[in-house]
Short mmCIF file of C-alpha atoms in Angstrom, two decimals:
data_model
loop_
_atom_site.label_atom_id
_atom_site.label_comp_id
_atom_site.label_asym_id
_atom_site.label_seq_id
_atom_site.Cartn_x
_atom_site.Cartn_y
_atom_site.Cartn_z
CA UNK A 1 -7.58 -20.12 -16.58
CA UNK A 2 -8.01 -17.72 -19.46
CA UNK A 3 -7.65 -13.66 -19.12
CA UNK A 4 -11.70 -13.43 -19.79
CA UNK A 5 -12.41 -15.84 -16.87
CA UNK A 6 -10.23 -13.82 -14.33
CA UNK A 7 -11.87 -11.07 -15.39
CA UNK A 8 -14.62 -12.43 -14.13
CA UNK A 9 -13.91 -13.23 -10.69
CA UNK A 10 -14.99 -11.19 -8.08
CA UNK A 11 -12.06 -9.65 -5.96
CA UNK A 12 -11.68 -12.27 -3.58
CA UNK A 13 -12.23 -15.46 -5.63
CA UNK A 14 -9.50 -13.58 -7.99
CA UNK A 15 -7.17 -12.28 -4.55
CA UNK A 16 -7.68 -16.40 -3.74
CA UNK A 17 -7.04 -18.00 -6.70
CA UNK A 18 -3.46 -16.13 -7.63
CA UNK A 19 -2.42 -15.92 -3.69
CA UNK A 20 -2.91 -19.44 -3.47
CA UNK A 21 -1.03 -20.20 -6.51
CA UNK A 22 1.79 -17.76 -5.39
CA UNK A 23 2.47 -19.33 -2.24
CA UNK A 24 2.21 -22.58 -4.25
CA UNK A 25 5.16 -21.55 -6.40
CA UNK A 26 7.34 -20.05 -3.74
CA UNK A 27 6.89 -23.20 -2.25
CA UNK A 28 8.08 -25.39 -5.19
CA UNK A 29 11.11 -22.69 -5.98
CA UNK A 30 12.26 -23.73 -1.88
CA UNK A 31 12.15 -27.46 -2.75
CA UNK A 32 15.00 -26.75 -4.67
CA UNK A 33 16.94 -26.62 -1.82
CA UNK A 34 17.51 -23.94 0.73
CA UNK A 35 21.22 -23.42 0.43
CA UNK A 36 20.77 -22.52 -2.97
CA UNK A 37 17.84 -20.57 -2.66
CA UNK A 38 20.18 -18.10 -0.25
CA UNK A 39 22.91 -18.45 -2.58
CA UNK A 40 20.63 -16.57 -5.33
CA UNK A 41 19.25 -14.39 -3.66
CA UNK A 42 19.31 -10.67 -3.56
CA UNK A 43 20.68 -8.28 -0.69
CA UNK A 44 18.22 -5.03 -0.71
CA UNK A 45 19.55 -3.55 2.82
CA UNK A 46 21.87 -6.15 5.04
CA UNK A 47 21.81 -9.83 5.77
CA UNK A 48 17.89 -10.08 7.18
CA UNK A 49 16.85 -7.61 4.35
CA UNK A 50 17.02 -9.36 0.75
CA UNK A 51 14.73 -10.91 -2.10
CA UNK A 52 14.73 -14.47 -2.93
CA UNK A 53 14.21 -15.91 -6.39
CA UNK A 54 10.99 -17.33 -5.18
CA UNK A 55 10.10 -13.44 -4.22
CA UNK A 56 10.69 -12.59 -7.54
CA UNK A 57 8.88 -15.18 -9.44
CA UNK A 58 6.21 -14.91 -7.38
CA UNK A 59 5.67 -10.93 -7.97
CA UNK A 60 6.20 -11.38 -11.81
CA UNK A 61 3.36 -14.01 -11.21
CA UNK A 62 1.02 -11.73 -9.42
CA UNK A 63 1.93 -9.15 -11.89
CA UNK A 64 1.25 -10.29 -14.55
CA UNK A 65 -2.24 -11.57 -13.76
CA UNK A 66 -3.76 -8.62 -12.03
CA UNK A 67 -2.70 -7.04 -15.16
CA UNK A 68 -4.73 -9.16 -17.28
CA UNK A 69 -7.48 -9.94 -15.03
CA UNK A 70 -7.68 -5.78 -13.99
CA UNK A 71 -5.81 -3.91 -16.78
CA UNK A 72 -7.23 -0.67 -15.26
CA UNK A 73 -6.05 -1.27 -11.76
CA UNK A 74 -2.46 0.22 -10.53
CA UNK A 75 -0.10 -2.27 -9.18
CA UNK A 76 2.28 -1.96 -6.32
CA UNK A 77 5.01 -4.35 -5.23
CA UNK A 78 7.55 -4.99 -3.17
CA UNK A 79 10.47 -6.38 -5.47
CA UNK A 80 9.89 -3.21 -7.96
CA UNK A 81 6.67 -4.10 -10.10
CA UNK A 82 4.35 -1.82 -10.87
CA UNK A 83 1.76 0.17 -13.03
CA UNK A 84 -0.23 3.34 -13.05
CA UNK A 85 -3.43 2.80 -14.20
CA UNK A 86 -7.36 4.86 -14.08
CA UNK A 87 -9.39 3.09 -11.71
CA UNK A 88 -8.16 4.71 -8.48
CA UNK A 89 -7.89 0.95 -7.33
CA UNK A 90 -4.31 -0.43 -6.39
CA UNK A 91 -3.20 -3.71 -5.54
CA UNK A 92 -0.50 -3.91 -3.27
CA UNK A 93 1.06 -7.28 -3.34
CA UNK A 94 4.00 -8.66 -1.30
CA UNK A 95 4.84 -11.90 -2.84
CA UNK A 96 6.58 -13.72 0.09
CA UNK A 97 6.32 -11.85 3.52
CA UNK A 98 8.45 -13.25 5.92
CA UNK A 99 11.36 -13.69 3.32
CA UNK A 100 14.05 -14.51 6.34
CA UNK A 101 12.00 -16.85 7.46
CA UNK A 102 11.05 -18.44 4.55
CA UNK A 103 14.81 -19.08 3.31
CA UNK A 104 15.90 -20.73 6.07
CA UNK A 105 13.00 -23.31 6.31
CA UNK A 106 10.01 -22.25 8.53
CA UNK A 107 6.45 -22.01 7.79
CA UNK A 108 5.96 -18.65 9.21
CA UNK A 109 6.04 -16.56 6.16
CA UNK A 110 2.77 -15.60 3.71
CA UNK A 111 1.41 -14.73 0.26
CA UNK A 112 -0.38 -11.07 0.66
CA UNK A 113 -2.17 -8.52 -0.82
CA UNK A 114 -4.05 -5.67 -0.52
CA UNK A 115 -6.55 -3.70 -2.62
CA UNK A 116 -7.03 -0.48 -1.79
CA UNK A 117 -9.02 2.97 -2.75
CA UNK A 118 -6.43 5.53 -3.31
CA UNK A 119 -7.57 9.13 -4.35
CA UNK A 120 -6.48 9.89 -8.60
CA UNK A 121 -4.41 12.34 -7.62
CA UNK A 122 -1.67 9.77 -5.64
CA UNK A 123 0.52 7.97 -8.08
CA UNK A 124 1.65 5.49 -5.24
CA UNK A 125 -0.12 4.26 -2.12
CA UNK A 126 3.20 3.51 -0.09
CA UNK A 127 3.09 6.66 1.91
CA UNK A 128 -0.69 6.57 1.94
CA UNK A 129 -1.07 4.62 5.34
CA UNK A 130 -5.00 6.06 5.98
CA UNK A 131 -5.61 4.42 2.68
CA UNK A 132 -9.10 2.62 2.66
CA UNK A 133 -8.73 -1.19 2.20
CA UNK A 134 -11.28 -3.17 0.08
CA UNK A 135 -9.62 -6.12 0.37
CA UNK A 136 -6.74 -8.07 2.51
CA UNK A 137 -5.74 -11.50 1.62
CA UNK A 138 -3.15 -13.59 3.32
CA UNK A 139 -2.18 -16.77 2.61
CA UNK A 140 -0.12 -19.10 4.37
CA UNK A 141 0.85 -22.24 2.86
CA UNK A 142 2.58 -24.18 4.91
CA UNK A 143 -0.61 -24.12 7.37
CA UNK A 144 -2.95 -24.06 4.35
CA UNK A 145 -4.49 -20.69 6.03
CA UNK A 146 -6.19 -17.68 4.04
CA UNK A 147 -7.43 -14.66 6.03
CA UNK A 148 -9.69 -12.28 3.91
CA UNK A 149 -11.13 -8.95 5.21
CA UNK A 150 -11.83 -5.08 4.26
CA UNK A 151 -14.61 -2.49 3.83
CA UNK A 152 -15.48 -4.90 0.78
CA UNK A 153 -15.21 -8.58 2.71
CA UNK A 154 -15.89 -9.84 5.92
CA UNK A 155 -13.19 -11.10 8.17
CA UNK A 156 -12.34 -14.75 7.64
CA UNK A 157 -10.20 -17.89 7.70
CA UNK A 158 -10.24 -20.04 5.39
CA UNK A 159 -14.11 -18.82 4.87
CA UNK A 160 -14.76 -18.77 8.66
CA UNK A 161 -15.70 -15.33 10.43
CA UNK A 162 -13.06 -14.78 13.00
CA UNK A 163 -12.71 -11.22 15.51
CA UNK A 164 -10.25 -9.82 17.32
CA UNK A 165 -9.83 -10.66 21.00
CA UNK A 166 -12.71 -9.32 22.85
CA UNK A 167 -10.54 -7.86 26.06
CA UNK A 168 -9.22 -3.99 25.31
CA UNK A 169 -6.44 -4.35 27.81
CA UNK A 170 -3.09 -4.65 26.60
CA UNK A 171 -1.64 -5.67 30.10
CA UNK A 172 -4.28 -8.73 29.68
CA UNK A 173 -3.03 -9.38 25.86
CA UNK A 174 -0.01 -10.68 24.16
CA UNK A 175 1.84 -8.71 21.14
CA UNK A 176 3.25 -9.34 18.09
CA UNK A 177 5.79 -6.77 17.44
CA UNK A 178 9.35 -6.36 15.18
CA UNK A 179 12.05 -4.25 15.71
CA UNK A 180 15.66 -4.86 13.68
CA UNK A 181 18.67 -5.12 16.30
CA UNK A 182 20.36 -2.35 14.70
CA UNK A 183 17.35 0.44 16.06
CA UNK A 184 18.40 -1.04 19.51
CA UNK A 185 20.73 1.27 19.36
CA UNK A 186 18.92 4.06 18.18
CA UNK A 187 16.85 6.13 21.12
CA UNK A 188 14.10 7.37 18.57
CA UNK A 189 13.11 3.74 17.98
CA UNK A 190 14.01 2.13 21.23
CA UNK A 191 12.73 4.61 23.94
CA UNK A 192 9.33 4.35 22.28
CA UNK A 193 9.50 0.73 21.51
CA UNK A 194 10.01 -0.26 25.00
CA UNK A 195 7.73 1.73 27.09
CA UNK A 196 5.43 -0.34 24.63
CA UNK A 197 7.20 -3.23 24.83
CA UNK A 198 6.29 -3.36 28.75
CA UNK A 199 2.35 -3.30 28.51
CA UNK A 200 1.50 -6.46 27.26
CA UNK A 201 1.78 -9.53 29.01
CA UNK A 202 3.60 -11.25 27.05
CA UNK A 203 5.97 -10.52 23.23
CA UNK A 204 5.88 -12.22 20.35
CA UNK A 205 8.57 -11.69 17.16
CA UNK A 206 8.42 -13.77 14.57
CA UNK A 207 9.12 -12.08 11.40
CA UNK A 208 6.20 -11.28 8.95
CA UNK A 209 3.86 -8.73 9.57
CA UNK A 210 1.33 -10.21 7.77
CA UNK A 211 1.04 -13.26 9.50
CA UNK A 212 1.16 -12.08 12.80
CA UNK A 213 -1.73 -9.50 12.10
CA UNK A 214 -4.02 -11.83 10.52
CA UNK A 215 -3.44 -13.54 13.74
CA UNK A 216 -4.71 -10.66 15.64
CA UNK A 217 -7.73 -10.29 13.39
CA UNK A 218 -8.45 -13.87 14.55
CA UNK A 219 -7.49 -13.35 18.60
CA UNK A 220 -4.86 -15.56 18.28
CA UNK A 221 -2.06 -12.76 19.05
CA UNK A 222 -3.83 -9.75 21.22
CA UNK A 223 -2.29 -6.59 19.64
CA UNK A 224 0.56 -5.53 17.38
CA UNK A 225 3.52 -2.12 16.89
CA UNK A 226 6.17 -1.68 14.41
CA UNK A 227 7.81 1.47 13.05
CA UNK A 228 8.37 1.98 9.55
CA UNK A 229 6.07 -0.44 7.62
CA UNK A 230 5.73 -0.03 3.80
CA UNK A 231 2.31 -0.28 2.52
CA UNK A 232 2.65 -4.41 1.77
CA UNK A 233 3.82 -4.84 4.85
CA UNK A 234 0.53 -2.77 6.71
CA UNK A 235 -2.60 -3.05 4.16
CA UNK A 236 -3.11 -6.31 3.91
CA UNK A 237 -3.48 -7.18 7.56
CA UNK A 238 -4.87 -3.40 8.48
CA UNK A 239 -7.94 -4.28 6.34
CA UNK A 240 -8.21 -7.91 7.81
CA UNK A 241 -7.75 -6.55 11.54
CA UNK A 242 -10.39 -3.52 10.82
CA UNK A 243 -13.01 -6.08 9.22
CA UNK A 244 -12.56 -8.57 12.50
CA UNK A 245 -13.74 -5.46 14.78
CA UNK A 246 -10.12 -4.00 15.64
CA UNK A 247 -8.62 -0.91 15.55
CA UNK A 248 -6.10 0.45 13.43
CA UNK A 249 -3.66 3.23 13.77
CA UNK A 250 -0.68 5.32 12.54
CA UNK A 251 1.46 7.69 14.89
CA UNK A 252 4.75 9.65 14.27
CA UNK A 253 7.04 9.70 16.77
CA UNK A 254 10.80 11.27 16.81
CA UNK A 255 10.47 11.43 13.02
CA UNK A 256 9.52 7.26 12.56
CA UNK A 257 5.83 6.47 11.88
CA UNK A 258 4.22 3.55 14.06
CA UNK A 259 1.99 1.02 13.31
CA UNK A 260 -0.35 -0.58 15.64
CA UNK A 261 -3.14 -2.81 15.51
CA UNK A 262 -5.92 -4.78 17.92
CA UNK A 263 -8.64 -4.08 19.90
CA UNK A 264 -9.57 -0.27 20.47
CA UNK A 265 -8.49 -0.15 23.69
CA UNK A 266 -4.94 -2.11 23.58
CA UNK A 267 -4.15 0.71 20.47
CA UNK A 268 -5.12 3.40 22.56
CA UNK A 269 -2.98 2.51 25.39
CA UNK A 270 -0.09 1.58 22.91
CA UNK A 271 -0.35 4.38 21.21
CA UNK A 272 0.14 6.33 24.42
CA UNK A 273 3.11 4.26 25.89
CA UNK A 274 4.72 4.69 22.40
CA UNK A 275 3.99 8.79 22.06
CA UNK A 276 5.71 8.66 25.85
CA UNK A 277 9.05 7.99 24.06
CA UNK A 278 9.50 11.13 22.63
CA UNK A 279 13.23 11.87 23.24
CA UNK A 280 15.22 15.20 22.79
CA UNK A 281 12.20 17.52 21.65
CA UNK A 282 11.68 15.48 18.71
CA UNK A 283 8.74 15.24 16.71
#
């Protein structure tokens, strides 16, 4: 498709076209063979931390269309593109979410993006967690699934409408949730994490963010927490979640912010459970 007719997609026919053909590349880079796929890839911060070569030509992908398609849009994403631009409109794009699980061979792992409305006067919208989403797109290939939603787009799959879970109470709910072994260790992240960790009535971990909270913007998982979250890992799925009727929320606690997503009531009571872990006057 030529520059002039991506210009003239709307945001979501453009947001489907590329993610789809993202995820279609990152699939055709695996075919290659998974034990060289992990032999080239990347180590960004320890063994369940790194950047495939399917991450990166997937981003340069992305990239490079959003910059045709929207030359005045900034760019954010998560294997070091980017560009400033005039609109006040950025797309945050994580090529392959779910990049452990992707490189060992499961189909839990997703295409995303996010376009968002970020004030001219921030450069970057990674600390910007209030941001307002126009647009979240997730696609996951393997399950031929694409969740859509924002201020801009209703909440859908694969052109459906979906909503969150209808029941507020966590205790009633299951949650998706993440927390790296190594914060086990750590009281500021643990103490929180499990007086959460005990509400819901059953966990769920399985290792992209933006899977699991396009799955609460459809009921299939109840609610969602994680600390620490850079913006491709939270917009995407915070304006999906919002546009299915959920809530959305950001709290610091003992110096670590905390994301949290599902039905009003299930944040609110997560929220609370997780400010309860304050340890050693921190905060």
């Amino acid at each position: 498709m030529s520059n002039e007719s991506l210009s003239a997609l709307t945001d979501s026919d453009l947001a489907t076209k590329l993610l789809r053909n993202a995820g279609a590349l990152a699939q055709r880079i695996r075919a290659g063979g998974l034990a060289e796929l992990r032999a080239g890839s990347h180590i960004k911060d320890g063994v369940s931390d790194f950047a495939t070569a399917a991450d990166l030509a997937a981003e340069k992908y992305l990239f490079e269309e959003l910059r045709a398609a929207r030359p005045e849009d900034s760019i954010l994403g998560e294997e070091g593109a980017g560009f400033v631009g005039s609109s006040g409109r950025w797309w945050v794009i994580d090529p392959v979410d779910g990049t452990f699980n992707f490189a060992t061979g499961s189909s839990y792992w997703c295409a995303a993006l996010a376009l968002a409305a970020v004030p001219g006067s921030v450069t970057t919208p990674d600390p910007l967690t209030d941001a307002e989403v126009l647009l979240g797109a997730v696609y996951q290939p393997q399950e031929d699934k694409l969740w859509m939603g924002g201020t801009a787009h209703a909440a859908t799959l694969n052109g459906e409408p979906i909503g969150v879970d209808s029941r507020n109470d966590i205790a009633q709910l299951s949650a998706g949730t993440y927390i790296h072994p190594s914060w086990l260790a750590q009281p500021q992240a643990a103490v929180p994490w499990q007086a959460a960790a005990e509400l819901p009535a059953t966990l769920r971990m399985m290792g992209s963010g933006s899977c699991d909270l396009s799955r609460v913007a459809q009921g299939e998982l109840g609610a969602w927490f994680q600390h620490s979250c850079p913006s491709w890992d939270w917009l995407p799925g915070k304006g999906i979640v919002r546009a299915a009727g959920g809530d959305t929320a950001v709290v610091r606690i003992n110096g670590l912010n905390w994301f949290i997503a599902g039905p009003q009531g299930a944040v609110a009571q997560l929220t609370a459970a997780l400010e309860s872990g304050i340890v050693g006057g921190a905060n």
